[in-house]
Coordinates of C-alpha atoms in Angstrom, one line a residue:
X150 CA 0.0 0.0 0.0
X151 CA 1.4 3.4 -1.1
X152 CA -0.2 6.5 0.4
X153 CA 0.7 9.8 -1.7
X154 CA 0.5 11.7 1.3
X155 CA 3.1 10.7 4.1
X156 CA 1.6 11.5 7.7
X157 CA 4.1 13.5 9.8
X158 CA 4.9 12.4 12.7
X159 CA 1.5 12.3 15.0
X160 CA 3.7 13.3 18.3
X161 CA 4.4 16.8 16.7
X162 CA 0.7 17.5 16.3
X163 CA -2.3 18.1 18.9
X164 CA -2.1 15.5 21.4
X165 CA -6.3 16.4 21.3
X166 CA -8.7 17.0 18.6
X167 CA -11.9 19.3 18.1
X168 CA -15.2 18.4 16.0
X169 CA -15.2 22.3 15.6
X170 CA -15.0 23.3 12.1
X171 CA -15.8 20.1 10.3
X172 CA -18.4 20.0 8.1
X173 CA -22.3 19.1 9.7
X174 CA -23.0 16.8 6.6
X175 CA -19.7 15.2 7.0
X176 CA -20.8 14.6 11.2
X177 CA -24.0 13.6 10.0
X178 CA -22.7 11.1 7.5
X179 CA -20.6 9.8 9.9
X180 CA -23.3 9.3 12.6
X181 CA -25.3 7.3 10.0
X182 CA -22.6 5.1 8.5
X183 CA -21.8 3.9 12.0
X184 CA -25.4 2.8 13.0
X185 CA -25.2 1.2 9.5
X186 CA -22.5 -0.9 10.2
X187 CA -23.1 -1.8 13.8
X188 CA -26.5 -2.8 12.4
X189 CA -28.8 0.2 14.1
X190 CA -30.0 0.5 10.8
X191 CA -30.7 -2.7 8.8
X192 CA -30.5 -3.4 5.2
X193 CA -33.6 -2.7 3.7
X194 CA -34.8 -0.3 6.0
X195 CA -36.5 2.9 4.7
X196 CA -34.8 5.9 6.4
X197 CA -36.5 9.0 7.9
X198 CA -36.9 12.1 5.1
X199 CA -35.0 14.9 4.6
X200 CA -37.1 16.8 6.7
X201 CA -37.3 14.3 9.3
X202 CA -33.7 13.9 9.6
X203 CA -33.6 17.8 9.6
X204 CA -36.0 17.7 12.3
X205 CA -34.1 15.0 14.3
X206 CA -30.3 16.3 14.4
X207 CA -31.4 20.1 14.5
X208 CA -29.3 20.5 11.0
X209 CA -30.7 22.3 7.6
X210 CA -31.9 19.9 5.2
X211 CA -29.2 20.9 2.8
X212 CA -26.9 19.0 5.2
X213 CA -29.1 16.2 5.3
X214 CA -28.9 16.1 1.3
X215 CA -25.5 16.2 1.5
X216 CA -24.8 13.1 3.6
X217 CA -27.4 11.3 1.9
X218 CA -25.3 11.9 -1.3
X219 CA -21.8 10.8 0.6
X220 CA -23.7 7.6 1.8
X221 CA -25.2 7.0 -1.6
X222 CA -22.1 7.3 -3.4
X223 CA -20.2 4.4 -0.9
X224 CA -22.8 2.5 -1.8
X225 CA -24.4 2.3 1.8
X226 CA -28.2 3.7 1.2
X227 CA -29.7 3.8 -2.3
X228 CA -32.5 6.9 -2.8
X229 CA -35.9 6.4 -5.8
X230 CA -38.1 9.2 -5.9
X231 CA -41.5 8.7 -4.6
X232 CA -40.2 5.7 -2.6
X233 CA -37.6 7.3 0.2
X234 CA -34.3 6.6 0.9
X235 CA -33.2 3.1 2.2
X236 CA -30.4 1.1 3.7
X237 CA -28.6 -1.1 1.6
X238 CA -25.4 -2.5 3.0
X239 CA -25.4 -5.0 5.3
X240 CA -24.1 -4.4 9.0
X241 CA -20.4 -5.0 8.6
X242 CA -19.8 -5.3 12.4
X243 CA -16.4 -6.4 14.1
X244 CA -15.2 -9.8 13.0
X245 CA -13.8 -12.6 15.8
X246 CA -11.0 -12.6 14.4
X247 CA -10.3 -8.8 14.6
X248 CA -10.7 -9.1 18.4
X249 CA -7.6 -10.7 18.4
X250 CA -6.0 -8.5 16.1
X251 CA -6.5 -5.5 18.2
X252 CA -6.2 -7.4 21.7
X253 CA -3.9 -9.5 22.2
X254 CA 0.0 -9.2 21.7
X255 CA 0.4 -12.3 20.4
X256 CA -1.6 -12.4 17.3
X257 CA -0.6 -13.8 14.2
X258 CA -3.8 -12.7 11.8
X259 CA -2.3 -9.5 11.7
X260 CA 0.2 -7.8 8.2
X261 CA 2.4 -5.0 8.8
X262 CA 3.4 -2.3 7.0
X263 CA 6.1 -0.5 8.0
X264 CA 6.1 2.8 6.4
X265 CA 9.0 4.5 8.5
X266 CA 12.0 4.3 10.8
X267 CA 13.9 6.5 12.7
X268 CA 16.8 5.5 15.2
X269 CA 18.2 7.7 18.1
X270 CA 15.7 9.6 19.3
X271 CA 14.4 10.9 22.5
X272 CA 10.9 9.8 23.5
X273 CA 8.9 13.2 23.0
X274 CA 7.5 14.7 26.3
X275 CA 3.9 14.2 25.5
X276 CA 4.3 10.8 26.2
X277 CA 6.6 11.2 29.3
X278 CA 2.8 12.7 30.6
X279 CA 2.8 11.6 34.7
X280 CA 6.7 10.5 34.7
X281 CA 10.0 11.7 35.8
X282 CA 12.0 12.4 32.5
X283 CA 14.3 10.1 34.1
X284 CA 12.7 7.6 33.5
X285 CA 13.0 7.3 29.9
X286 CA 16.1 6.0 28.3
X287 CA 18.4 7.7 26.7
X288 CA 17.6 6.5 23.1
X289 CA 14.7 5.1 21.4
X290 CA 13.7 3.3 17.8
X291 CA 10.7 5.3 16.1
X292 CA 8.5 2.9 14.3
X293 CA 5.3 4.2 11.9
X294 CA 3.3 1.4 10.2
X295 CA 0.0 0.4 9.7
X296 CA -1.6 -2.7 11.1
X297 CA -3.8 -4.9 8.2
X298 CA -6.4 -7.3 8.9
X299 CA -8.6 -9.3 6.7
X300 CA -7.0 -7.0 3.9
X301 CA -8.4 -4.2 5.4
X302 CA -5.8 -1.6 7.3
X303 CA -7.6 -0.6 10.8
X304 CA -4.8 0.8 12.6
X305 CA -2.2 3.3 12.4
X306 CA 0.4 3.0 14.8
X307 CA 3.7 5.4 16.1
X308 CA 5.8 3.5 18.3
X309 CA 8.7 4.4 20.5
X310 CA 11.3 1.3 21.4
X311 CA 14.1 1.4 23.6
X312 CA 17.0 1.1 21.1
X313 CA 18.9 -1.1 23.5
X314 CA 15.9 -3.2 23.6
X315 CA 15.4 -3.1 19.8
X316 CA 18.7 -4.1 19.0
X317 CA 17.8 -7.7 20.7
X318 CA 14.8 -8.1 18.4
X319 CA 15.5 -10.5 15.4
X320 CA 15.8 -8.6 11.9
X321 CA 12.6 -7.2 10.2
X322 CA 10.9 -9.0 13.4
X323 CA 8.9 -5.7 13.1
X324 CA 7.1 -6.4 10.3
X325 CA 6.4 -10.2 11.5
X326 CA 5.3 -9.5 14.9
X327 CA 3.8 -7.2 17.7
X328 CA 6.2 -5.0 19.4
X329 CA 4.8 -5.4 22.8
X330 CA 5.6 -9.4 22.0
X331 CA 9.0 -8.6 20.8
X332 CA 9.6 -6.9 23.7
X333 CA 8.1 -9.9 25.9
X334 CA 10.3 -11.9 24.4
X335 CA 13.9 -10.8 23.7
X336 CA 14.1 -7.8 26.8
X337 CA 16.6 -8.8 29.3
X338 CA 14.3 -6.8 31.6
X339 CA 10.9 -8.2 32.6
X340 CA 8.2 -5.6 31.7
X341 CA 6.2 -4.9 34.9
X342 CA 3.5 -2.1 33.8
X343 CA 0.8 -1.4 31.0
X344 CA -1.1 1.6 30.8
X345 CA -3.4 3.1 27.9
X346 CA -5.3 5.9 27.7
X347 CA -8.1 5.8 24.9
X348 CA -9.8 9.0 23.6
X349 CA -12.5 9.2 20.5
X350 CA -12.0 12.0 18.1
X351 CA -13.0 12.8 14.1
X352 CA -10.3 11.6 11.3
X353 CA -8.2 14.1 9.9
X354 CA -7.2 14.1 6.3
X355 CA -3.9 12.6 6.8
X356 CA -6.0 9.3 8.7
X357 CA -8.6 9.5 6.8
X358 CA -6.2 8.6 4.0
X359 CA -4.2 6.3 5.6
X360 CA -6.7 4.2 6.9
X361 CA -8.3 4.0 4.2
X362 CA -12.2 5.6 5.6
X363 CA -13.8 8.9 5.2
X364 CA -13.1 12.2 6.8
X365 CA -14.8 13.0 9.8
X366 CA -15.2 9.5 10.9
X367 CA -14.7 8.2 14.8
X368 CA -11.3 7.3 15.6
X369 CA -10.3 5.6 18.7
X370 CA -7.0 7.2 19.5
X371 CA -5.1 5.2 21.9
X372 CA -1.7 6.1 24.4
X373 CA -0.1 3.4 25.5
X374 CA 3.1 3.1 27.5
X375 CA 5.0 -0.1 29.1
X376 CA 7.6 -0.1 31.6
X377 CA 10.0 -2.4 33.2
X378 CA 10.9 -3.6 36.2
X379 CA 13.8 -0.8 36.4
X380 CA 11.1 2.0 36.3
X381 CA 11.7 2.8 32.9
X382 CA 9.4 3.6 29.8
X383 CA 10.3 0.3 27.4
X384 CA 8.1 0.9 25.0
X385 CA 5.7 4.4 24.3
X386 CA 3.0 4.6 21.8
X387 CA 0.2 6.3 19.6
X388 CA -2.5 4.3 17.9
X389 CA -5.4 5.5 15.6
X390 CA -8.1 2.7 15.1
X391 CA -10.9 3.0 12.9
X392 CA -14.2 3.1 14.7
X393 CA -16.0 0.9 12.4
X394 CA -13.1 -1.9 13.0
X395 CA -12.2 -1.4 16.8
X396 CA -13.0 -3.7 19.9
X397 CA -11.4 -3.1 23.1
X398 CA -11.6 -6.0 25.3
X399 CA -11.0 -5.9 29.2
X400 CA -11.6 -8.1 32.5
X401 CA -10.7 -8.1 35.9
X402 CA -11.7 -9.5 38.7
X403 CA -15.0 -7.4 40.5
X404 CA -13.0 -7.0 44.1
X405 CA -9.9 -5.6 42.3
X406 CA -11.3 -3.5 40.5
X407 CA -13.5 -2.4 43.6
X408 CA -11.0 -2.0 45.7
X409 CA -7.9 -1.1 43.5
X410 CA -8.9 1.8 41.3
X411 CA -5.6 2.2 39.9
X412 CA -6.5 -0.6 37.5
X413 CA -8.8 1.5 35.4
X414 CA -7.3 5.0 36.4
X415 CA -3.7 4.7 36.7
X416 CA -2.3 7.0 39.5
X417 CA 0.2 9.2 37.2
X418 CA -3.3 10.5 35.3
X419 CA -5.0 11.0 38.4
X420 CA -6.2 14.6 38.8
X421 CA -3.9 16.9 41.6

């Protein structure tokens, strides 16, 4: 996969995103492509009119015209005078094996495409957020790729990797495996620490692009950092997921989480 416009490097933008100045009729698209594919609205189902939809989502009915015209050209709702508009592709959902994909560190049903590489670089200070700058090392790898399942990219990832840690990881292992396995597996250090941070905001151009889906629509954007037993940041990460193809799974047991609320709110993002 080529992509004619190369993302720069997410850490050097907004860590946080605004739906303010995106267009209502891309929103309003967006909205109804995602009930669409999580099967809110069914194939075959007549949707509400211009005006009704108008009505509904307090929007002009030249917006509603507009996202009727995105859907229709994707091929999600057809439109026949004097019959309405209806729904004609099929809920897409999230398939089993994308669980995995997105969940577990040790999948295998997962292609990689590594689109760049940088060596020797400092982890940025966004994503030192809640640590001493100590304890980052002193050098990391910078990997940008995109994860592909089912032929389908649904993730774009910018990863930070100790370079004394990467430089145990078997050639082009990058573009075979996880890093968080990699790192499992060939860190002299055990790691002792996971935390992630997941926010939803609108796609930009540059994601829109590169994950292949149309402007405006949900992203889960995800932080993630691991750290070692030594107290340092092994491994520091971005992720963009598509919203139509992202599942986050989680379970712990009921009197943990009770009683140790540090499992879903890590101390270090705890308000002062």
């Amino acid at each position: 996969m080529v992509f004619s416009v190369k993302p720069p490097p997410a850490t050097s933008r907004a860590a946080t995103h605004s739906g303010a100045g995106v267009t209502q009729y891309l929103l309003l698209a967006s909205v109804l492509r995602h009930q669409i594919a999580h099967g809110e609205l069914v194939q075959g189902q007549r949707l509400p009119t211009v005006l009704e939809l108008a009505g509904q989502y307090k929007v002009a009915g030249i917006t509603v015209r507009q996202a009727y015209g995105l859907l229709k050209a994707e091929g999600l709702i057809t439109s026949d005078r004097g019959r309405g508009t209806y729904v004609s592709a099929p809920p897409t959902g999230i398939a089993a094996n994308l669980h995995a994909a997105i969940n577990d560190p040790r999948a295998t049903d997962v292609r990689f495409e590594v689109l760049e590489q940088c060596y020797g670089l400092v982890l940025p200070e966004p994503l030192l957020r809640g640590t001493a700058a100590k304890s980052a090392y002193k050098s990391y790898t910078f990997i940008r790729k995109i994860h592909v399942q089912g032929g389908e990219p649904f993730c774009l990832a910018e990863i930070y990797v100790a370079t004394e840690i990467y430089k145990r990881f078997p050639e082009s292992a990058e573009q075979q495996h996880k890093l968080a396995y990699l790192l499992n597996e060939y860190s002299k250090i055990r790691m002792q620490a996971m935390q992630q941070t997941l926010t939803v905001a609108p796609a930009d151009m540059v994601l829109a692009q590169a994950l292949g889906c149309s402007f405006a629509t949900p992203m889960a954007h995800m932080t993630r950092r691991i750290s070692d037993e030594s107290g340092h940041i092994a491994y520091a990460g971005l992720f963009w997921y598509r919203g139509d193809r992202f599942v986050l799974e989680s379970e712990y047991p009921f009197d943990l989480w009770l009683s140790y609320p540090g499992v879903a709110v890590p101390q270090t993002l705890a308000p002062d």
